[in-house]
Short mmCIF file of C-alpha atoms in Angstrom, two decimals:
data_model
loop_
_atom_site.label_atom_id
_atom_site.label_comp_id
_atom_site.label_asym_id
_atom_site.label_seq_id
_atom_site.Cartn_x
_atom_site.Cartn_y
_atom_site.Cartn_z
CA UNK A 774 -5.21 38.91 -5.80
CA UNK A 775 -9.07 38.99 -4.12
CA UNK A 776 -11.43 39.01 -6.02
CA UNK A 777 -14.19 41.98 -4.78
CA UNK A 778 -17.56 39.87 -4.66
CA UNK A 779 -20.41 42.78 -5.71
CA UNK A 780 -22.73 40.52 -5.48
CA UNK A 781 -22.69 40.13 -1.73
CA UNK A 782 -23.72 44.15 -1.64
CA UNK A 783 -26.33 44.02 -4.24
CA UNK A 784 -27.56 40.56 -5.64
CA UNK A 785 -29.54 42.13 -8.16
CA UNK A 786 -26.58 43.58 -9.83
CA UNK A 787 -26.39 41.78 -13.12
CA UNK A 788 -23.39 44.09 -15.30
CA UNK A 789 -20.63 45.62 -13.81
CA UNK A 790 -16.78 46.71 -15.62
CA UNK A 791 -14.17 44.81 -14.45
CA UNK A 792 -10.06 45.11 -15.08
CA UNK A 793 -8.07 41.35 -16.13
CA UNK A 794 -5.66 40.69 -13.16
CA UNK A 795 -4.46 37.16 -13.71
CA UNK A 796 -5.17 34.42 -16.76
CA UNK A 797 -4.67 31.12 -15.56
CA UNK A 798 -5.20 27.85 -17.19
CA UNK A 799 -8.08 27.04 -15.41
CA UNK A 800 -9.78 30.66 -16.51
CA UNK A 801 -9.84 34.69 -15.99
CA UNK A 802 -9.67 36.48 -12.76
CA UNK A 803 -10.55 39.89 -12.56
CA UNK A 804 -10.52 42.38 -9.62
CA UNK A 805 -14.03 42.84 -9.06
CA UNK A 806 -17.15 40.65 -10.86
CA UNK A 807 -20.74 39.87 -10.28
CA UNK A 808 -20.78 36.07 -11.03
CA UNK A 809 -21.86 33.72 -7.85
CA UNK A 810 -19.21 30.52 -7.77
CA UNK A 811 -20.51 27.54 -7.66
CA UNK A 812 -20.92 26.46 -3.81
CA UNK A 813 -23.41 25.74 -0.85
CA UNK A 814 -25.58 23.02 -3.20
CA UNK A 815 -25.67 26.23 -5.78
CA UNK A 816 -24.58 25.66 -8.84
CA UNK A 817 -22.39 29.02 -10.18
CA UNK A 818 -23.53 31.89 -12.52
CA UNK A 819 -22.96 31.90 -15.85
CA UNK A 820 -22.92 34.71 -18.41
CA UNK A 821 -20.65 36.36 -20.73
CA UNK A 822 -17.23 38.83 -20.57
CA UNK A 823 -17.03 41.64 -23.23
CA UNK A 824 -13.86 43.29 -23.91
CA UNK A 825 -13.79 46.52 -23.72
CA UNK A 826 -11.32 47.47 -26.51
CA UNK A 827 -12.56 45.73 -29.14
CA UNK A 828 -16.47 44.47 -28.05
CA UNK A 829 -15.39 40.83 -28.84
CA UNK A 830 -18.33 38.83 -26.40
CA UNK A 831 -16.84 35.59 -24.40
CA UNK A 832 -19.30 32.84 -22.69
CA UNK A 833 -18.59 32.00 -19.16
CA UNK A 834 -19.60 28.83 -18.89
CA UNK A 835 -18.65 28.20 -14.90
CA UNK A 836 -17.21 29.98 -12.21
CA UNK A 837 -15.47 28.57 -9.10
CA UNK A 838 -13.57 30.06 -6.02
CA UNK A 839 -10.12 29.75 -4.95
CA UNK A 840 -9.19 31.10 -1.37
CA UNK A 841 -10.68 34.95 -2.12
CA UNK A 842 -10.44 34.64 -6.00
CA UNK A 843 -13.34 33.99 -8.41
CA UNK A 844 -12.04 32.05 -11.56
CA UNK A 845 -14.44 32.11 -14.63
CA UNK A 846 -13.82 29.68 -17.17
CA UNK A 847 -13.87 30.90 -20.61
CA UNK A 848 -12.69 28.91 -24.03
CA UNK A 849 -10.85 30.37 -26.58
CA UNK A 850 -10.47 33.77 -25.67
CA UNK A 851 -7.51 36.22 -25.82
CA UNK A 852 -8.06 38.05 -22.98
CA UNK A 853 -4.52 39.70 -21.21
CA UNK A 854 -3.75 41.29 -17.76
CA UNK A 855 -4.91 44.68 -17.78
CA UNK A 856 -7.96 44.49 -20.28
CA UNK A 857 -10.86 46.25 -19.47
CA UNK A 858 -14.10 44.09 -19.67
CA UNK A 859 -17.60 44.55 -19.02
CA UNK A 860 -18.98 41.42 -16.95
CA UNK A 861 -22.95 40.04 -17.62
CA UNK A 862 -24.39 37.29 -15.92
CA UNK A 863 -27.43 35.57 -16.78
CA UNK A 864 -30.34 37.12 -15.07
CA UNK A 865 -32.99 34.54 -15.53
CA UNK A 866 -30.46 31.77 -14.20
CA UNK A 867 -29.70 33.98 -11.62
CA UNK A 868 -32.75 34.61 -10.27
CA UNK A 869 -33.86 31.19 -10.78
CA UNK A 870 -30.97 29.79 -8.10
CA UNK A 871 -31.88 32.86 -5.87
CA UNK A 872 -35.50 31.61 -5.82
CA UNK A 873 -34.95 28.03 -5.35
CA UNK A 874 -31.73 28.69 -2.97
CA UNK A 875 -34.36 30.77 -0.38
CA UNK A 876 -36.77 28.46 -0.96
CA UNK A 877 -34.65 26.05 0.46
CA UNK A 878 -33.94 28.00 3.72
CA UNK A 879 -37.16 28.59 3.97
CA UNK A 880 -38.28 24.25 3.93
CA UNK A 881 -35.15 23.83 5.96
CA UNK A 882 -35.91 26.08 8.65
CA UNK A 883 -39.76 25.06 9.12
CA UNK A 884 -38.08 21.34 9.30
CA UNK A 885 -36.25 22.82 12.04
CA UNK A 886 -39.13 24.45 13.80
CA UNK A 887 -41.68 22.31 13.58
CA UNK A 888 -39.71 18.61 13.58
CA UNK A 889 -35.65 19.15 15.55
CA UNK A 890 -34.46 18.25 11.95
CA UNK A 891 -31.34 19.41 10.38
CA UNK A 892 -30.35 19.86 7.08
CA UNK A 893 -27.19 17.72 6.52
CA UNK A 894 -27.41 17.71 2.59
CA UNK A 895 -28.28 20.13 -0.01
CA UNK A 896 -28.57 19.34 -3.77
CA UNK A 897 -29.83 21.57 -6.39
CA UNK A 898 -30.26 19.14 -9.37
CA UNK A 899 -32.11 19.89 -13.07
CA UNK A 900 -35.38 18.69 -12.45
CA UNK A 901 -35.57 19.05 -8.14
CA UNK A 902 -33.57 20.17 -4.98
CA UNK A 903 -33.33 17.93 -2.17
CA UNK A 904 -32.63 18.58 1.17
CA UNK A 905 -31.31 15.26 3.70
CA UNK A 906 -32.99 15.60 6.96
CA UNK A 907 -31.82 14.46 10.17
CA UNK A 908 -34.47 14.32 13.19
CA UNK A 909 -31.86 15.03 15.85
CA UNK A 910 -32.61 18.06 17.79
CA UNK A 911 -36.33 16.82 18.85
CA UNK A 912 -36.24 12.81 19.79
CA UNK A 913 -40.11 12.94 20.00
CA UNK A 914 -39.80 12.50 15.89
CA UNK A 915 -38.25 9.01 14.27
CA UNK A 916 -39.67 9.82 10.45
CA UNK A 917 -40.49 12.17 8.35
CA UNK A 918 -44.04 11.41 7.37
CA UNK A 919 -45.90 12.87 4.28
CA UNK A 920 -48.42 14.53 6.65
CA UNK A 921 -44.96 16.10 8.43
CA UNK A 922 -43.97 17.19 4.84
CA UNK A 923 -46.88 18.74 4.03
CA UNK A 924 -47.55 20.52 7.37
CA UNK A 925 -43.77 22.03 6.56
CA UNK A 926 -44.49 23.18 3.12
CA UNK A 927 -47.90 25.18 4.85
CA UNK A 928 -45.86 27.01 6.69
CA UNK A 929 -43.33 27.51 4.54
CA UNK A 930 -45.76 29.22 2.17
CA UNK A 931 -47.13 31.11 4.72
CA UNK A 932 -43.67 32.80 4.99
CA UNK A 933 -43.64 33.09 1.20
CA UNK A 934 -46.66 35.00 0.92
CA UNK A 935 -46.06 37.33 4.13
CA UNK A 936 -43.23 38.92 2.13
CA UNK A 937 -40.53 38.87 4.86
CA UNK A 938 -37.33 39.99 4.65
CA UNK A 939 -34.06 38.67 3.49
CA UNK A 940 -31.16 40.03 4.76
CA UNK A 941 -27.41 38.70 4.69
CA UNK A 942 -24.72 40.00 7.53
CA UNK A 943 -21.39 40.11 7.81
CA UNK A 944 -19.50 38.85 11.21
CA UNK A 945 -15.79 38.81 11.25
CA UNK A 946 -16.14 35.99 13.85
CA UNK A 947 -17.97 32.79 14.89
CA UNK A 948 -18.08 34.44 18.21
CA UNK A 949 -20.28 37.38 16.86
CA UNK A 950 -22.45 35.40 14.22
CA UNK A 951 -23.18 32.94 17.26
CA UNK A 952 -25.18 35.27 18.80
CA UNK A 953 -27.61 35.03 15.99
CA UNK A 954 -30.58 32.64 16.04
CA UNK A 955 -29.01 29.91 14.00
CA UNK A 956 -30.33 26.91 13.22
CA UNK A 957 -27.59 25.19 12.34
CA UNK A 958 -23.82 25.18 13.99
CA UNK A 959 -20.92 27.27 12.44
CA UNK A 960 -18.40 25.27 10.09
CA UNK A 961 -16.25 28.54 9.30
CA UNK A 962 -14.83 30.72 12.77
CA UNK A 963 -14.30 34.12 10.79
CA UNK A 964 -15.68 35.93 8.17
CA UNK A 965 -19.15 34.36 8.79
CA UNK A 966 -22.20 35.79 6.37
CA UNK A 967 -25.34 34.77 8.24
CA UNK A 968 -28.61 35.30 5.97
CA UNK A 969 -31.93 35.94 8.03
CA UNK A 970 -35.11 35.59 6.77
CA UNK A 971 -38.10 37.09 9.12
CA UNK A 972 -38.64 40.16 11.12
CA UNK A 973 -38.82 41.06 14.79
CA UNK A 974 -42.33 38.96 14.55
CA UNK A 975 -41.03 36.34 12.74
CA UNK A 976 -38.04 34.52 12.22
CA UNK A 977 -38.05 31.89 9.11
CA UNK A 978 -35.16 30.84 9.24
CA UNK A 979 -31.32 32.01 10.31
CA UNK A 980 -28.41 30.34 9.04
CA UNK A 981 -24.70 30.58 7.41
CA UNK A 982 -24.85 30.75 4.06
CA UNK A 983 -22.74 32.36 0.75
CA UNK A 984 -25.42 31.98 -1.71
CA UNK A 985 -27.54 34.55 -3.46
CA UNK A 986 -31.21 35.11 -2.04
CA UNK A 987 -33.82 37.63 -3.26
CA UNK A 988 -34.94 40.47 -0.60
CA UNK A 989 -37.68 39.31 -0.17
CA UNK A 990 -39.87 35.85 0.36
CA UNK A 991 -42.53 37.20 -2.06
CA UNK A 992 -40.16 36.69 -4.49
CA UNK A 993 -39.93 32.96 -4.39
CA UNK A 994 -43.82 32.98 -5.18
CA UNK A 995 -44.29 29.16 -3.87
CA UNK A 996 -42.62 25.97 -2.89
CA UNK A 997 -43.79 22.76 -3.03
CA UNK A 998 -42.57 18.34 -2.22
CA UNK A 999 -42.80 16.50 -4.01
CA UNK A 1000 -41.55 13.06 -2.38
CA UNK A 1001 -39.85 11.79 1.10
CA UNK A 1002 -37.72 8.80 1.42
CA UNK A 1003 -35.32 7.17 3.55
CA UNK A 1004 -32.02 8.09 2.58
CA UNK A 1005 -28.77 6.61 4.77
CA UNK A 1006 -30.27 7.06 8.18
CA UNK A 1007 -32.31 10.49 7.19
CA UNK A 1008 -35.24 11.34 5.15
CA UNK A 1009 -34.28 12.96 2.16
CA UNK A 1010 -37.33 15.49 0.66
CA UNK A 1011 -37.63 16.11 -2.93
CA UNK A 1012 -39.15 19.91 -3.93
CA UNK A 1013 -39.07 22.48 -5.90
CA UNK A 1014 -39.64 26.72 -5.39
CA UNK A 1015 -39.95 29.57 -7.81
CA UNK A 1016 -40.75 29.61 -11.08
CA UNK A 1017 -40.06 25.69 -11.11
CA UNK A 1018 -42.86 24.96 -9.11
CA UNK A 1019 -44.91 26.61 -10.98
CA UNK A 1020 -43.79 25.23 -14.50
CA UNK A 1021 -44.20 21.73 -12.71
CA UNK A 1022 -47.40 22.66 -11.48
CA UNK A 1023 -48.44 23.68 -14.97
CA UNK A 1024 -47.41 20.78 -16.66
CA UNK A 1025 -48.96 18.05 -14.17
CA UNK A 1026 -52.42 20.51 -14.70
CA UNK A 1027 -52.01 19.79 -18.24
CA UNK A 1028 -51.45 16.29 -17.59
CA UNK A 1029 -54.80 16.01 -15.30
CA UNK A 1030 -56.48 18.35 -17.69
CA UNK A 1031 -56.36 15.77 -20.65
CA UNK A 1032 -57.08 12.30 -18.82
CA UNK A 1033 -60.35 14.37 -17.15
CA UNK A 1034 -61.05 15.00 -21.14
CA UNK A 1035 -60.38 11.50 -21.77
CA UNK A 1036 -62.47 9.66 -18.95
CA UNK A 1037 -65.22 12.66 -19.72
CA UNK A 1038 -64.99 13.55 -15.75
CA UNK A 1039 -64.10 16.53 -13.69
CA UNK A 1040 -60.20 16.43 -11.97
CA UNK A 1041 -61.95 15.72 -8.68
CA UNK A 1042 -63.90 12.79 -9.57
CA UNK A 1043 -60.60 11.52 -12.16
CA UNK A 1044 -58.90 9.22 -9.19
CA UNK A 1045 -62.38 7.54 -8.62
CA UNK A 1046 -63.18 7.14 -12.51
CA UNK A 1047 -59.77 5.49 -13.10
CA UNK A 1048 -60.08 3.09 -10.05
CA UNK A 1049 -63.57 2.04 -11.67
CA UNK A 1050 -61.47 1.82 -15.51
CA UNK A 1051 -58.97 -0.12 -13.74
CA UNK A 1052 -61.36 -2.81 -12.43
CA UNK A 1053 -63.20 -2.81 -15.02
CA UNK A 1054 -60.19 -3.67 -17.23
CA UNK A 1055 -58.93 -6.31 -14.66
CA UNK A 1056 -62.32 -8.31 -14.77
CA UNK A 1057 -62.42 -7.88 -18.97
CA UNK A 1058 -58.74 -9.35 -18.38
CA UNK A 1059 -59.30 -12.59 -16.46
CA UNK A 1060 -62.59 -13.22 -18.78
CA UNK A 1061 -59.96 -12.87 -21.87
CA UNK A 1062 -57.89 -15.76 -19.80
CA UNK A 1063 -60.32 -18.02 -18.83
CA UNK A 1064 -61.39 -18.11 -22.48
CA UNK A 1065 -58.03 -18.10 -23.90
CA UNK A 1066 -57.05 -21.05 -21.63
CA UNK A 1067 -60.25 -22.89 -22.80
CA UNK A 1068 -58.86 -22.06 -26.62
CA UNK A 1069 -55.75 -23.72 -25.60
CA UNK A 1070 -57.15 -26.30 -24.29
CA UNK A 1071 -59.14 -26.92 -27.74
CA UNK A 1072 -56.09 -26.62 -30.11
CA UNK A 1073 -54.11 -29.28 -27.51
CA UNK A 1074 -56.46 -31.64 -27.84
CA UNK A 1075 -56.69 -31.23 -31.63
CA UNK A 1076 -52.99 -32.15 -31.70
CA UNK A 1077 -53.41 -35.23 -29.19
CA UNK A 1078 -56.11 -36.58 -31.99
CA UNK A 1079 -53.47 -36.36 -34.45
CA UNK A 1080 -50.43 -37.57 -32.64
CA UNK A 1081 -52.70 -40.74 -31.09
CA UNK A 1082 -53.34 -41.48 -34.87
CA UNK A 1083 -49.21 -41.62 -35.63
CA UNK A 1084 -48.90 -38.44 -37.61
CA UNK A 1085 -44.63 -38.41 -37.00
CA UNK A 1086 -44.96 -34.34 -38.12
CA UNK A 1087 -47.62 -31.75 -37.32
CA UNK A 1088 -47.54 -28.00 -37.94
CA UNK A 1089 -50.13 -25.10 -36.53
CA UNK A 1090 -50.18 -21.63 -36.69
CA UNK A 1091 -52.01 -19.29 -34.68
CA UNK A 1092 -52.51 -15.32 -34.90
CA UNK A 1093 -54.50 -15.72 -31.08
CA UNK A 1094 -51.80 -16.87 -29.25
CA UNK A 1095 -48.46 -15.57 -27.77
CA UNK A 1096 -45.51 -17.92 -27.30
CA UNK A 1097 -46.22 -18.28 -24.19
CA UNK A 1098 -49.62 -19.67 -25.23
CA UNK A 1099 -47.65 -22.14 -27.64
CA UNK A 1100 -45.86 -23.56 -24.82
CA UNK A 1101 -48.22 -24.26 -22.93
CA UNK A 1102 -49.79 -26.44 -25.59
CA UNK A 1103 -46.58 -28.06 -25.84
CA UNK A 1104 -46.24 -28.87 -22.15
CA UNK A 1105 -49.29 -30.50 -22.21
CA UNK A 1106 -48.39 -32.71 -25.83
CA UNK A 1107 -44.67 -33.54 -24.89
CA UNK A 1108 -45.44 -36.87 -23.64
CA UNK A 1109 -47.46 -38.52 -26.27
CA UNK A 1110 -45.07 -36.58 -29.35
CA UNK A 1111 -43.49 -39.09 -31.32
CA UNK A 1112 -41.79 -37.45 -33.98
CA UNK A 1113 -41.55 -33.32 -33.78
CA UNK A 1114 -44.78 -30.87 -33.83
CA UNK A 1115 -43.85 -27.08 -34.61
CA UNK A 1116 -45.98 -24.01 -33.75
CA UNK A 1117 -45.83 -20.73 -34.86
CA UNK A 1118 -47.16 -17.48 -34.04
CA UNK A 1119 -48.17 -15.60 -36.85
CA UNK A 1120 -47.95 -11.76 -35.13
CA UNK A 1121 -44.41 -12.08 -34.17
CA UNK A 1122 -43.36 -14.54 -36.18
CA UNK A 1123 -41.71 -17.04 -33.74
CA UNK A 1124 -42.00 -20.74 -34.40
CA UNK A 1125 -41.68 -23.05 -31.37
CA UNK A 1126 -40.44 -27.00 -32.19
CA UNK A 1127 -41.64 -29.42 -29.60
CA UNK A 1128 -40.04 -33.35 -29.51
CA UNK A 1129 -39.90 -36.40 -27.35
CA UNK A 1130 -36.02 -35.99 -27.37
CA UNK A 1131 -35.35 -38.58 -30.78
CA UNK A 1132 -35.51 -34.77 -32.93
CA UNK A 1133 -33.03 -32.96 -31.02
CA UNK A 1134 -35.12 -29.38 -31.14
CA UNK A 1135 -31.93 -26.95 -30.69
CA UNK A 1136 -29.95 -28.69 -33.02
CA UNK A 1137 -32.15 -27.84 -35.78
CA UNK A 1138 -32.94 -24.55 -35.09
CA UNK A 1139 -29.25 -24.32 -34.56
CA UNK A 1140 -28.24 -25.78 -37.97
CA UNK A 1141 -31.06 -24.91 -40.08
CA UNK A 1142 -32.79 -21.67 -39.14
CA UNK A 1143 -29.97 -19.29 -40.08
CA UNK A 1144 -30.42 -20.53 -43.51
CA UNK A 1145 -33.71 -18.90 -43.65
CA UNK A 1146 -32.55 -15.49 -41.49
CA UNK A 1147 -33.80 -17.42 -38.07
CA UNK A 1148 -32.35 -17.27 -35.10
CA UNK A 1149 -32.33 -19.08 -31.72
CA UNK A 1150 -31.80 -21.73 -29.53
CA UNK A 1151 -33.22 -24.58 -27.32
CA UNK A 1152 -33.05 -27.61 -25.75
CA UNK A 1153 -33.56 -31.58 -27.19
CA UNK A 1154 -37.48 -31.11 -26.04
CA UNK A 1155 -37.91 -27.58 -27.32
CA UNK A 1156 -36.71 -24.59 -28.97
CA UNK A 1157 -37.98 -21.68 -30.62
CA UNK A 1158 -36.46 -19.52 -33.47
CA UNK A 1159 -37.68 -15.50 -34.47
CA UNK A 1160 -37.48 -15.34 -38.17
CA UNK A 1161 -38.31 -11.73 -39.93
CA UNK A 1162 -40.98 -12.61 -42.13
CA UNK A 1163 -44.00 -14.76 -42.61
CA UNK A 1164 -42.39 -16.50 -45.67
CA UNK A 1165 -39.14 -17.29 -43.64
CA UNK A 1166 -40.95 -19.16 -41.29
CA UNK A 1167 -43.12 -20.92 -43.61
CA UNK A 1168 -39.57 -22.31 -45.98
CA UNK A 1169 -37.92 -23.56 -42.56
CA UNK A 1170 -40.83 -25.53 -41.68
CA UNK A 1171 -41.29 -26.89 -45.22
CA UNK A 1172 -37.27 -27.70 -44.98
CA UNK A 1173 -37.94 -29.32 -41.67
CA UNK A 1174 -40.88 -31.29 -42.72
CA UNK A 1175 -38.47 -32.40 -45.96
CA UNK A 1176 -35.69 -33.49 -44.02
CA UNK A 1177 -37.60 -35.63 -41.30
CA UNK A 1178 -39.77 -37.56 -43.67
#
């Protein structure tokens, strides 16, 4: 049995009584309701049945079309054929896919205007729509450029904030709806709803379409990208529209609000203060390097002194250097070590054994460290083990010391 669609004749409709013609395992169909399906890039309505008889509330968690039929998918219900329900959708979701759905026409359209692109793909996701864009009505354009974009979203606002009208129509064939301005070829030949946004001054945008669109562009309030990128031979935009944009806009405010707090400058001087923090930083970063190289360079040759006098086992610890540091020390020492040196870092407690090859430096992290809760690995010339504690650390190097005297 159809399923009578009232939202096509009055998308603002958000409760309406409804008789239980079918119960299938994949949900309830009733003879008339008010919740969208999911379809077009839109995701479906969701809300909640009440029966009638006894006020017992049901959540509709998704509805989908078969054919004519609208299935909503309920769990764990006990609904029958003939019960009497009352149907409620969620208004604020509603209205929120009716924003960003028109908003989307409206992008699409000035893309189609301004550029010979065409919509090919149309996603609306949690945290953005996208729209794919292929350039193949005007040859004149090979990219979507961010200057493109943003001349788009201009006049896409402009249309938001003329108020025009939407307006959806019903043609029982292609034929008919072909008449209409389209933007975009017919995929259907009957039964064709064509929604129009403009008047006889301007038209926005004209198009096929089954989804739910206020009656006006006011109603979207704004629209803005976000991001283009390639995307499989088109340029696929990122954006938002509606109350979205505006909670996105809000947010990034806040964002820009505390770092002009932070770097004590106004929003419009923030890009130029950070650029200056940045440098700044970068030059603080290579004096920290060339000092820290000439630290290195100390501590090696400390450890030449001592392995030129014969000392067959030397250990260092350092709370300035990474273990990256540590090896290079030990790249430079490797060829004059003649029994094993070991260096540790005392922030992340990692100790690094260094050996000419006659103290195989894996093995003994291999066979020793776990002893002391170590762990790790290496080669004959090095190896490094991670212990969890200072005192961990310290008992495997005493144990190592011990058993290559």
């Amino acid at each position: 049995m159809n399923t009578m669609k009232l939202y096509n004749d009055n998308v603002y409709l958000s409760e309406c009584t409804a008789t239980v013609t079918d119960v299938t395992e994949k949900g309830v169909i009733l003879d008339r309701t008010i919740f969208f399906p999911e379809g077009g890039g839109q995701s479906s309505d969701i809300g909640t049945l009440i029966n009638s008889s006894d006020e017992t509330t049901y959540p509709v968690t998704h509805a989908s079309e078969t054919g004519d039929t609208i299935i909503h998918e309920i769990s764990n219900h006990n609904l029958q054929v003939g019960d009497k329900v009352i149907c409620r959708i969620n208004w604020p979701h509603r209205f929120d896919n009716m924003q960003r759905h028109c908003g989307e026409h409206l992008l699409s359209g000035a893309m189609y205007k301004l550029f010979g692109g065409v919509n090919r793909g149309f996603h609306m996701g949690e945290h953005f729509m996208t729209a794919d864009i292929n350039l193949e009505k005007d040859p004149s354009f090979t990219e979507v450029t961010w200057e493109m974009a943003m001349e788009a979203e201009e006049l896409v606002n402009s249309h938001i904030w003329q108020d025009l009208p939407v307006k959806a129509e019903e043609f029982s064939t292609g034929e008919e709806a072909a008449k209409m301005p389209l933007r975009k070829e017919l995929a259907v030949d009957e039964d064709v709803r064509v929604v129009t946004i403009g008047n006889d001054d301007v038209i926005a945008d004209c198009v096929a379409c089954c989804g739910t669109h206020p009656t006006s562009t006011a109603q979207i309030g704004l629209l803005k990208i976000y991001k283009v990128e390639k995307n499989k031979g088109m340029f696929r935009i990122y954006f938002e529209a509606g109350k979205r944009a505006m909670e996105d806009y809000r947010a990034k405010h806040d964002i820009l609000t505390a770092l002009s707090n932070r770097y004590s400058t106004g929003i419009d001087e923030l890009t130029d203060k950070i650029e200056k923090q940045e440098k700044r930083h970068e030059e603080t970063k290579n004096t920290l390097n060339k000092l820290r190289n000439v630290l290195i360079s100390q501590k090696t040759e400390e450890i030449k002194k001592e392995l030129s006098a014969g000392v067959p086992f030397i250990s260092r610890f350092y709370d300035e250097f990474t273990p990256e540091d540590i090896m290079k020390i030990g790249k430079h020492i490797l060829q004059d070590i003649k029994g094993l040196v070991v260096a540790g870092d005392l922030n992340t407690n990692t100790l690094i054994l260094f050996s000419d090859g006659t103290n195989d430096c894996g093995k003994l992290v291999k066979d020793n460290a776990g002893v002391y809760n170590g762990k790790g690995g290496g080669r004959k010339d090095n190896a490094r083990a991670l212990f969890p504690d200072y005192g961990s650390m310290m008992l495997f190097t005493d144990a190592l010391e011990k058993l290559l005297r």
